[in-house]
PDB file of C-alpha atoms in Angstrom:
ATOM      1  CA  MET A  10       0.000   0.000   0.000  1.00  0.00           C
ATOM      2  CA  ALA A  11       1.210   3.484  -0.735  1.00  0.00           C
ATOM      3  CA  LYS A  12       1.806   5.872   2.115  1.00  0.00           C
ATOM      4  CA  GLN A  13      -0.583   8.749   2.551  1.00  0.00           C
ATOM      5  CA  SER A  14       1.092  12.087   1.882  1.00  0.00           C
ATOM      6  CA  ARG A  15       1.291  14.773   4.542  1.00  0.00           C
ATOM      7  CA  SER A  16      -1.186  17.037   2.769  1.00  0.00           C
ATOM      8  CA  ALA A  17      -3.743  14.211   2.510  1.00  0.00           C
ATOM      9  CA  ALA A  18      -3.367  13.446   6.218  1.00  0.00           C
ATOM     10  CA  GLY A  19      -3.783  17.143   7.000  1.00  0.00           C
ATOM     11  CA  GLN A  20      -6.872  17.275   4.821  1.00  0.00           C
ATOM     12  CA  GLY A  21      -8.418  14.381   6.751  1.00  0.00           C
ATOM     13  CA  LEU A  22      -7.680  16.131  10.036  1.00  0.00           C
ATOM     14  CA  VAL A  23      -9.318  19.337   8.797  1.00  0.00           C
ATOM     15  CA  GLU A  24     -12.380  17.400   7.650  1.00  0.00           C
ATOM     16  CA  TYR A  25     -12.765  15.793  11.088  1.00  0.00           C
ATOM     17  CA  ALA A  26     -12.351  19.197  12.736  1.00  0.00           C
ATOM     18  CA  LEU A  27     -15.061  20.687  10.508  1.00  0.00           C
ATOM     19  CA  ILE A  28     -17.433  17.839  11.356  1.00  0.00           C
ATOM     20  CA  LEU A  29     -16.801  18.382  15.083  1.00  0.00           C
ATOM     21  CA  VAL A  30     -17.454  22.109  14.714  1.00  0.00           C
ATOM     22  CA  LEU A  31     -20.686  21.416  12.824  1.00  0.00           C
ATOM     23  CA  VAL A  32     -21.872  18.987  15.513  1.00  0.00           C
ATOM     24  CA  ALA A  33     -20.999  21.513  18.237  1.00  0.00           C
ATOM     25  CA  VAL A  34     -22.958  24.269  16.477  1.00  0.00           C
ATOM     26  CA  VAL A  35     -25.997  21.996  16.076  1.00  0.00           C
ATOM     27  CA  VAL A  36     -25.879  21.023  19.766  1.00  0.00           C
ATOM     28  CA  ILE A  37     -25.605  24.682  20.838  1.00  0.00           C
ATOM     29  CA  VAL A  38     -28.576  25.689  18.661  1.00  0.00           C
ATOM     30  CA  ILE A  39     -30.679  22.825  20.035  1.00  0.00           C
ATOM     31  CA  LEU A  40     -29.795  23.773  23.617  1.00  0.00           C
ATOM     32  CA  LEU A  41     -30.650  27.422  22.977  1.00  0.00           C
ATOM     33  CA  LEU A  42     -34.021  26.497  21.507  1.00  0.00           C
ATOM     34  CA  LEU A  43     -34.955  23.807  24.026  1.00  0.00           C
ATOM     35  CA  GLY A  44     -33.127  25.206  27.052  1.00  0.00           C
ATOM     36  CA  PRO A  45     -36.135  26.813  28.753  1.00  0.00           C
ATOM     37  CA  SER A  46     -38.244  23.687  28.273  1.00  0.00           C
ATOM     38  CA  ILE A  47     -35.514  21.449  29.656  1.00  0.00           C
ATOM     39  CA  SER A  48     -35.034  23.822  32.588  1.00  0.00           C
ATOM     40  CA  ASN A  49     -38.750  23.706  33.403  1.00  0.00           C
ATOM     41  CA  ILE A  50     -38.757  19.916  33.295  1.00  0.00           C
ATOM     42  CA  PHE A  51     -35.814  19.698  35.693  1.00  0.00           C
ATOM     43  CA  THR A  52     -37.328  22.331  37.987  1.00  0.00           C
ATOM     44  CA  GLU A  53     -40.617  20.430  38.169  1.00  0.00           C
ATOM     45  CA  PHE A  54     -38.722  17.207  38.821  1.00  0.00           C
ATOM     46  CA  VAL A  55     -36.664  18.706  41.656  1.00  0.00           C
ATOM     47  CA  ASP A  56     -39.757  20.372  43.126  1.00  0.00           C
ATOM     48  CA  SER A  57     -41.600  17.050  43.104  1.00  0.00           C
ATOM     49  CA  ILE A  58     -38.700  15.394  44.919  1.00  0.00           C
ATOM     50  CA  ASN A  59     -38.579  18.199  47.511  1.00  0.00           C
ATOM     51  CA  GLY A  60     -42.350  18.141  47.951  1.00  0.00           C
ATOM     52  CA  THR A  61     -42.719  21.726  46.761  1.00  0.00           C
ATOM     53  CA  PRO A  62     -45.844  22.193  44.670  1.00  0.00           C
ATOM     54  CA  ALA A  63     -45.237  23.290  41.124  1.00  0.00           C
ATOM     55  CA  VAL A  64     -46.342  26.876  40.597  1.00  0.00           C
ATOM     56  CA  THR A  65     -47.725  27.699  37.195  1.00  0.00           C
ATOM     57  CA  PRO A  66     -48.444  31.331  36.421  1.00  0.00           C
ATOM     58  CA  THR A  67     -52.062  32.083  35.637  1.00  0.00           C
ATOM     59  CA  ILE A  68     -53.251  34.966  33.529  1.00  0.00           C
ATOM     60  CA  ASN A  69     -56.640  36.466  34.207  1.00  0.00           C
ATOM     61  CA  PRO A  70     -57.853  37.932  30.908  1.00  0.00           C
ATOM     62  CA  THR A  71     -60.693  39.851  32.586  1.00  0.00           C
ATOM     63  CA  ALA A  72     -58.498  41.624  35.131  1.00  0.00           C
ATOM     64  CA  THR A  73     -57.894  45.314  34.645  1.00  0.00           C
ATOM     65  CA  PRO A  74     -54.501  46.815  35.360  1.00  0.00           C
ATOM     66  CA  SER A  75     -54.336  48.832  38.559  1.00  0.00           C
ATOM     67  CA  SER A  76     -53.168  52.420  38.242  1.00  0.00           C
TER      68      SER A  76
END
């Protein structure tokens, strides 16, 4: 078998680095989009373990703002 030249080995390394960067960017975007949802799930889980009731904000559409 012929040896792989230095430039070909460098090219392979760059390709792997680009794939890793692409995967990292995808993971960061997913975490930014789903972060609040994941945080709420963990908060509810910890609250259920601690026995603290989960508090969900309620909006009263008929309430008038106080001045």
